[in-house]
Each structure stands twice: as structure tokens, then as C-alpha cells.
Amino acid sequence: MFKSKYLERVFTECLRKNAGEIEFIQAVREFFEAIDLIVDADPEIERLGIIERMVEPERLISFRVPWVDDAGFVRVNRGYRVQFNSAIGPYKGGTRFDVSVNQSIIKFLAFEQTFKNALTGLPLGGGKGGADFDPVNKSEGEIMRFCQSYMAELYRHLGANIDIPAGDLGVGAREVGFLFGYYRKLTNEFTGTFTGKGLSYGGSMLRPEATGYGLCYFAAEMLSNLKGEDLKGKRIIISGSGNVGSNAAVKAKKLGATIVGMSDISGMIASDKGLDVDFVKKLKNERKMLSEYSLLNDCDFSADYRDLWKVQADIAFPCATQNEINLEDARNIVKSGVTMVCEGANMPCTEEAIDYFRARKILFAPGKAANAGGVSTSGLEMSQNSQHLRWSEVEVDAKLKEIMKGIYHNCYRTSVRVGQPGDLVIGANIAGFIRVYEAMKAQGII
Ligand code: NDP
């Protein structure tokens, strides 16, 4: 499957050791397909066992999270923290609370995070955590007790220079507050051991908006560099209307685009005149569904969120969850006139969908690069915390924009260097790999 015999051998071993971990294997395969272009050119990579070490987490913590529900019954969930690679800095990555969470999903996210963080140019290693806890229909008291129990185990593995979690699916400002508060109580110290914190206790301006805003900055730079165009006048469809999706919608509109479709679990809404994205964001902040938007506004509604991909548009931002776009969705996207897909979520497109886009010369930006705005701003939050400073919104926004432009050009330059100009899947994976490889090589066998 791979040109490199070395990669083939490591992949076979990886399949054996991680049997049944579908998402993790998918992420490794995508990464190997990209680095296959360069691995054999440097025999040191094989001699030093770099790839074997890269696919094995440095540490995987799995633990029981017991908590008491409002009816007085004890419930038990499983918590995880995967500390994947700390060659370039302390482990850094979000926390996901969702029923679907399992070891494979947290490992794939931590693996991706390692190379995403490398692309930001910041000194951040890769990690990710979470639990198979479903926050839906839980009271605030239940969420708080769950967060405290999760942290009662995890705190001993964290630290401002060890491992710094943040939010992700199901973990927003409220949950970060509960997690950080309990961490602070247990350790009796106030350090920047969490990012995505509230502004009143060490958070950074624009951290909640950063992934969505960064996605728009990346897309704008890509359009300008590859097509000499900008987002003005472009019709965009966005899946998911949570943290990433709703903020991407707000920023894209500010940059002159029209958001013609959005989705959530309740379905999809569409309007060729453009959606009221501020209202969408307000609804979702109140934990309401998009189906309610359609009752109050003139738009089309379908209870099948996949119908979003049939809406006529120029650009698609998948911002919901992994593998949300399969081959059939990819066909619909291309049929609807879309010429550029930028991943706001982590691995939202299946491998078949990505192949379909690439074969049809659709401009494609992988999440590893395009959604790195969130972790970049987390890095800025860490810098502010360690210097006891607070930067203004304008300062953070300017730094975020520069970082996203830098990530784009790093990926693009790398794609050109390896003879695949404009293939950002290859550019992002190879650029991220090189940075981590060089750090691992310099630090000996650990
Ligand atoms: P949120 O929980 O805030 O939002 C997720 C949104 O997606 C919700 O609106 C949810 O609907 C919707 N959704 C879930 N599954 C589907 C589906 N199959 N089709 C359509 N909509 C769906 O999460 P985030 O916005 O924080 O994260 C989204 C993605 O972005 C994840 O892959 C995450 O890992 C990635 N990411 C997030 C970062 C961040 O800073 N938050 C940073 C980098 C990546 P409903 O509201 O009805 O539940």
C-alpha cells in the first residue's frame, strides 16, 4: 500500500497492536500516505525508529469516573488522557465529553494534535482527553460533579509545563470553569494549566472564537494564494453550529461571504439570501436547536443534516465531527458547485471523500492545518498567563491572523518542495512531521 517498505512494516505492526481502533488507524494511514513521499530519502528515520515511536503514545491514561446523578444514583464513565508526543513542548490538546468517546477516538485526536501543534510554530506537544459522558440533558449540578470527579484523577498528570488541556466537543466555557476550579483546589496553585478559561480568571480574548476565525483566515489566504480571490461574495455552507461552526459563520460574514446553509443534530437550515448567523450563534449559546431558527425565520429546513451538502455553494466548511462527510456527501458537495473544502472539525472527511475531492481538483485544506487557530490562541493564552499579562482583542486577532497565514504558507511551500504544489494534505503532514522528527532526533532515544 505504501511505497516505503519501512512504512508498510510499521503500519502492519500498528494494525496488529491497535486492532479495532478504526479512527486511529485512519489518521495514521492518512499521515503515512503523505510522508511516504520522503521517508525513504533519509535512512536515519528508520534507524532511529522515528515512525514506530511517533505512532505509540508516550503515555495513555484511562480511568474510572464515578459521579452521583440528581436522583442519587451512582453513574460510572470512562475518562482518558492520551499524552502522545512531547518532543517540541508540553502536551497540549482539548477535552471531549461525548457518548461516542473511546480510546481510538482520543488517540486519533491526540495523534493529529501532535502535527497540528507542530504546524503552529509554537512549542506545544500533542495530547487529547475526554470521557464517554453525555452532557445532553444533564443538569448543571450533574455536569459539575462529573467534571470534579474527572479532575480528581487527572490533576496529578497535568501541569503548566507538563500537560495543558482545553475544551472540545461537549466541553465549553462552563465545563472548563468546573475543571479548572477543581484543579486549582486540588493543587492549591493558580497556573495556566487549562486554556479556554473565562476572561475573569486568566482566559485570553478571542479564544472561544479562535478556531472558527482562524479557519476563515486560512481559507482567505488559500483563496488569495491559489486563485487570486477572497471570501467576498462567496456562498458558504457550514456543518455544525457549535463553537467552531458558529464562529466561522460570524467571521466569514464579516469578511463579505454569505452563509447559505448550516446544520446541527436537529437538521439543516438554508437560505440563498443568507442566514442570520448572529441569531444562530445566540440560539446555540442558549443550547437551542436550529429547528427553532426555522420556526422564526424565512429559510428551508430539513430534519436530515446531510441535506446541507446539497445546498448550492462555493465553499464548504465541515465543522461538526469526524467522518461526517462520506463519499455520497462528497459527490453532493461537488454537484452543488463547491470548489473549496476547508475542514474546521478534526478529520470530518472520510478517506474516500478526500480522494474524491482531490481527483476533481477541489481545493482542500485538512483540519490539521485549517483548524489550528484554536490551539494557536491557546498558546497565546499560555504566554499571557506565564507573563501575567492580558493582550487586547486587536492584538490577539492580529497574532492569530499571522499564525494562520504562516501555517498556510508553511504547508504550501512544503507541498511545492515535494513536487505536489497545492496539495495541502501532503504539505501539512510533511511540514508537521519534519518539525517533530527533528526534535525527536536531537533528544536521543526516549
Ligand atoms: P461543539 O460541541 O461546540 O459543536 C459541534 C456542533 O456540531 C454542534 O452544533 C452539534 O450539534 C453539531 N453536530 C454534531 N454532529 C453532527 C453531524 N453529524 N452533523 C451535523 N452537525 C453535527 O464542538 P466544537 O465546535 O468545539 O468542535 C467541532 C469540531 O471541531 C470537532 O471535531 C472538534 O474536535 C474540532 N475542533 C474544535 C476546536 C475548538 O477550539 N473547539 C479546535 C480544533 C478542532 P448540536 O448543537 O445539535 O449538538
mmCIF file of N, CA and C in Angstrom, residues 107-166:
data_model
loop_
_atom_site.group_PDB
_atom_site.id
_atom_site.type_symbol
_atom_site.label_atom_id
_atom_site.label_comp_id
_atom_site.label_asym_id
_atom_site.label_seq_id
_atom_site.Cartn_x
_atom_site.Cartn_y
_atom_site.Cartn_z
ATOM 1 N N LYS A 107 -7.136 8.709 20.818
ATOM 2 C CA LYS A 107 -5.792 8.512 20.254
ATOM 3 C C LYS A 107 -5.648 9.203 18.894
ATOM 4 N N PHE A 108 -6.681 9.082 18.052
ATOM 5 C CA PHE A 108 -6.592 9.739 16.734
ATOM 6 C C PHE A 108 -6.486 11.253 16.925
ATOM 7 N N LEU A 109 -7.262 11.780 17.865
ATOM 8 C CA LEU A 109 -7.242 13.233 18.074
ATOM 9 C C LEU A 109 -5.878 13.683 18.610
ATOM 10 N N ALA A 110 -5.304 12.899 19.510
ATOM 11 C CA ALA A 110 -4.001 13.266 20.088
ATOM 12 C C ALA A 110 -2.885 13.150 19.054
ATOM 13 N N PHE A 111 -2.998 12.147 18.190
ATOM 14 C CA PHE A 111 -2.015 11.950 17.116
ATOM 15 C C PHE A 111 -2.050 13.147 16.153
ATOM 16 N N GLU A 112 -3.250 13.498 15.704
ATOM 17 C CA GLU A 112 -3.423 14.648 14.808
ATOM 18 C C GLU A 112 -2.911 15.927 15.461
ATOM 19 N N GLN A 113 -3.221 16.032 16.761
ATOM 20 C CA GLN A 113 -2.868 17.251 17.504
ATOM 21 C C GLN A 113 -1.354 17.464 17.500
ATOM 22 N N THR A 114 -0.603 16.378 17.558
ATOM 23 C CA THR A 114 0.861 16.477 17.592
ATOM 24 C C THR A 114 1.373 17.249 16.376
ATOM 25 N N PHE A 115 0.835 16.913 15.201
ATOM 26 C CA PHE A 115 1.343 17.530 13.970
ATOM 27 C C PHE A 115 0.707 18.900 13.748
ATOM 28 N N LYS A 116 -0.542 19.036 14.193
ATOM 29 C CA LYS A 116 -1.200 20.351 14.119
ATOM 30 C C LYS A 116 -0.416 21.357 14.956
ATOM 31 N N ASN A 117 -0.075 20.958 16.179
ATOM 32 C CA ASN A 117 0.648 21.867 17.062
ATOM 33 C C ASN A 117 2.014 22.210 16.484
ATOM 34 N N ALA A 118 2.638 21.214 15.830
ATOM 35 C CA ALA A 118 3.941 21.467 15.206
ATOM 36 C C ALA A 118 3.801 22.529 14.121
ATOM 37 N N LEU A 119 2.687 22.494 13.391
ATOM 38 C CA LEU A 119 2.486 23.459 12.304
ATOM 39 C C LEU A 119 2.335 24.890 12.796
ATOM 40 N N THR A 120 1.848 25.056 14.030
ATOM 41 C CA THR A 120 1.636 26.415 14.539
ATOM 42 C C THR A 120 2.962 27.151 14.763
ATOM 43 N N GLY A 121 4.050 26.394 14.856
ATOM 44 C CA GLY A 121 5.348 27.014 15.132
ATOM 45 C C GLY A 121 5.553 27.269 16.616
ATOM 46 N N LEU A 122 4.526 26.961 17.449
ATOM 47 C CA LEU A 122 4.633 27.200 18.896
ATOM 48 C C LEU A 122 5.231 25.965 19.574
ATOM 49 N N PRO A 123 5.794 26.133 20.784
ATOM 50 C CA PRO A 123 6.388 24.980 21.473
ATOM 51 C C PRO A 123 5.335 24.150 22.201
ATOM 52 N N LEU A 124 4.515 23.419 21.454
ATOM 53 C CA LEU A 124 3.425 22.644 22.046
ATOM 54 C C LEU A 124 3.465 21.207 21.545
ATOM 55 N N GLY A 125 3.490 20.248 22.477
ATOM 56 C CA GLY A 125 3.395 18.839 22.111
ATOM 57 C C GLY A 125 1.928 18.464 21.901
ATOM 58 N N GLY A 126 1.685 17.163 21.646
ATOM 59 C CA GLY A 126 0.321 16.747 21.318
ATOM 60 C C GLY A 126 -0.310 15.863 22.372
ATOM 61 N N GLY A 127 -1.546 16.188 22.749
ATOM 62 C CA GLY A 127 -2.300 15.350 23.685
ATOM 63 C C GLY A 127 -3.778 15.556 23.461
ATOM 64 N N LYS A 128 -4.598 14.739 24.066
ATOM 65 C CA LYS A 128 -6.054 14.915 23.984
ATOM 66 C C LYS A 128 -6.681 14.091 25.097
ATOM 67 N N GLY A 129 -7.853 14.506 25.545
ATOM 68 C CA GLY A 129 -8.518 13.740 26.605
ATOM 69 C C GLY A 129 -10.010 13.757 26.419
ATOM 70 N N GLY A 130 -10.693 13.122 27.351
ATOM 71 C CA GLY A 130 -12.154 13.131 27.271
ATOM 72 C C GLY A 130 -12.772 12.009 28.066
ATOM 73 N N ALA A 131 -14.070 11.854 27.850
ATOM 74 C CA ALA A 131 -14.798 10.794 28.539
ATOM 75 C C ALA A 131 -16.056 10.466 27.744
ATOM 76 N N ASP A 132 -16.564 9.245 27.937
ATOM 77 C CA ASP A 132 -17.779 8.829 27.222
ATOM 78 C C ASP A 132 -19.022 9.301 27.988
ATOM 79 N N PHE A 133 -18.923 10.508 28.501
ATOM 80 C CA PHE A 133 -20.012 11.126 29.270
ATOM 81 C C PHE A 133 -20.871 11.938 28.308
ATOM 82 N N ASP A 134 -22.184 11.786 28.398
ATOM 83 C CA ASP A 134 -23.080 12.521 27.508
ATOM 84 C C ASP A 134 -23.650 13.741 28.247
ATOM 85 N N PRO A 135 -23.199 14.947 27.896
ATOM 86 C CA PRO A 135 -23.669 16.123 28.639
ATOM 87 C C PRO A 135 -25.128 16.493 28.330
ATOM 88 N N VAL A 136 -25.694 15.852 27.280
ATOM 89 C CA VAL A 136 -27.063 16.222 26.875
ATOM 90 C C VAL A 136 -28.059 15.870 27.980
ATOM 91 N N ASN A 137 -28.953 16.827 28.250
ATOM 92 C CA ASN A 137 -29.996 16.647 29.272
ATOM 93 C C ASN A 137 -29.470 16.418 30.691
ATOM 94 N N LYS A 138 -28.252 16.840 30.957
ATOM 95 C CA LYS A 138 -27.739 16.755 32.340
ATOM 96 C C LYS A 138 -27.922 18.128 32.994
ATOM 97 N N SER A 139 -28.205 18.097 34.281
ATOM 98 C CA SER A 139 -28.346 19.373 34.991
ATOM 99 C C SER A 139 -26.956 19.970 35.216
ATOM 100 N N GLU A 140 -26.933 21.258 35.567
ATOM 101 C CA GLU A 140 -25.640 21.905 35.821
ATOM 102 C C GLU A 140 -24.919 21.214 36.988
ATOM 103 N N GLY A 141 -25.695 20.789 37.989
ATOM 104 C CA GLY A 141 -25.093 20.096 39.142
ATOM 105 C C GLY A 141 -24.454 18.784 38.716
ATOM 106 N N GLU A 142 -25.120 18.049 37.843
ATOM 107 C CA GLU A 142 -24.559 16.771 37.372
ATOM 108 C C GLU A 142 -23.281 17.013 36.574
ATOM 109 N N ILE A 143 -23.309 18.042 35.713
ATOM 110 C CA ILE A 143 -22.103 18.347 34.916
ATOM 111 C C ILE A 143 -20.951 18.709 35.854
ATOM 112 N N MET A 144 -21.232 19.515 36.877
ATOM 113 C CA MET A 144 -20.166 19.935 37.783
ATOM 114 C C MET A 144 -19.606 18.722 38.544
ATOM 115 N N ARG A 145 -20.483 17.860 39.037
ATOM 116 C CA ARG A 145 -19.987 16.686 39.788
ATOM 117 C C ARG A 145 -19.171 15.783 38.877
ATOM 118 N N PHE A 146 -19.607 15.657 37.610
ATOM 119 C CA PHE A 146 -18.834 14.828 36.683
ATOM 120 C C PHE A 146 -17.440 15.440 36.462
ATOM 121 N N CYS A 147 -17.415 16.749 36.182
ATOM 122 C CA CYS A 147 -16.124 17.419 35.924
ATOM 123 C C CYS A 147 -15.188 17.264 37.129
ATOM 124 N N GLN A 148 -15.746 17.386 38.325
ATOM 125 C CA GLN A 148 -14.896 17.291 39.525
ATOM 126 C C GLN A 148 -14.336 15.879 39.688
ATOM 127 N N SER A 149 -15.164 14.885 39.407
ATOM 128 C CA SER A 149 -14.685 13.508 39.540
ATOM 129 C C SER A 149 -13.619 13.210 38.484
ATOM 130 N N TYR A 150 -13.834 13.718 37.265
ATOM 131 C CA TYR A 150 -12.860 13.534 36.165
ATOM 132 C C TYR A 150 -11.523 14.144 36.579
ATOM 133 N N MET A 151 -11.580 15.346 37.150
ATOM 134 C CA MET A 151 -10.354 16.047 37.516
ATOM 135 C C MET A 151 -9.693 15.437 38.755
ATOM 136 N N ALA A 152 -10.491 14.805 39.621
ATOM 137 C CA ALA A 152 -9.923 14.209 40.841
ATOM 138 C C ALA A 152 -8.855 13.179 40.499
ATOM 139 N N GLU A 153 -8.981 12.530 39.331
ATOM 140 C CA GLU A 153 -7.939 11.603 38.897
ATOM 141 C C GLU A 153 -6.898 12.315 38.021
ATOM 142 N N LEU A 154 -7.399 13.147 37.111
ATOM 143 C CA LEU A 154 -6.490 13.658 36.083
ATOM 144 C C LEU A 154 -5.475 14.683 36.583
ATOM 145 N N TYR A 155 -5.806 15.384 37.674
ATOM 146 C CA TYR A 155 -4.977 16.532 38.059
ATOM 147 C C TYR A 155 -3.510 16.146 38.237
ATOM 148 N N ARG A 156 -3.275 14.904 38.710
ATOM 149 C CA ARG A 156 -1.887 14.507 39.016
ATOM 150 C C ARG A 156 -1.038 14.368 37.748
ATOM 151 N N HIS A 157 -1.677 14.316 36.595
ATOM 152 C CA HIS A 157 -0.932 14.153 35.332
ATOM 153 C C HIS A 157 -0.762 15.481 34.595
ATOM 154 N N LEU A 158 -1.298 16.561 35.158
ATOM 155 C CA LEU A 158 -1.284 17.854 34.458
ATOM 156 C C LEU A 158 -0.270 18.825 35.056
ATOM 157 N N GLY A 159 -0.050 19.934 34.403
ATOM 158 C CA GLY A 159 0.835 20.985 34.915
ATOM 159 C C GLY A 159 1.098 21.985 33.807
ATOM 160 N N ALA A 160 1.398 23.235 34.183
ATOM 161 C CA ALA A 160 1.579 24.286 33.181
ATOM 162 C C ALA A 160 2.733 23.986 32.226
ATOM 163 N N ASN A 161 3.697 23.142 32.683
ATOM 164 C CA ASN A 161 4.787 22.738 31.793
ATOM 165 C C ASN A 161 4.761 21.240 31.520
ATOM 166 N N ILE A 162 3.643 20.594 31.813
ATOM 167 C CA ILE A 162 3.537 19.138 31.606
ATOM 168 C C ILE A 162 2.448 18.829 30.579
ATOM 169 N N ASP A 163 1.239 19.172 30.912
ATOM 170 C CA ASP A 163 0.097 18.857 30.050
ATOM 171 C C ASP A 163 -0.982 19.898 30.339
ATOM 172 N N ILE A 164 -1.435 20.547 29.282
ATOM 173 C CA ILE A 164 -2.385 21.673 29.431
ATOM 174 C C ILE A 164 -3.626 21.380 28.587
ATOM 175 N N PRO A 165 -4.701 20.872 29.197
ATOM 176 C CA PRO A 165 -5.917 20.585 28.424
ATOM 177 C C PRO A 165 -6.678 21.853 28.052
ATOM 178 N N ALA A 166 -7.690 21.677 27.203
ATOM 179 C CA ALA A 166 -8.612 22.756 26.812
ATOM 180 C C ALA A 166 -9.955 22.103 26.541
#
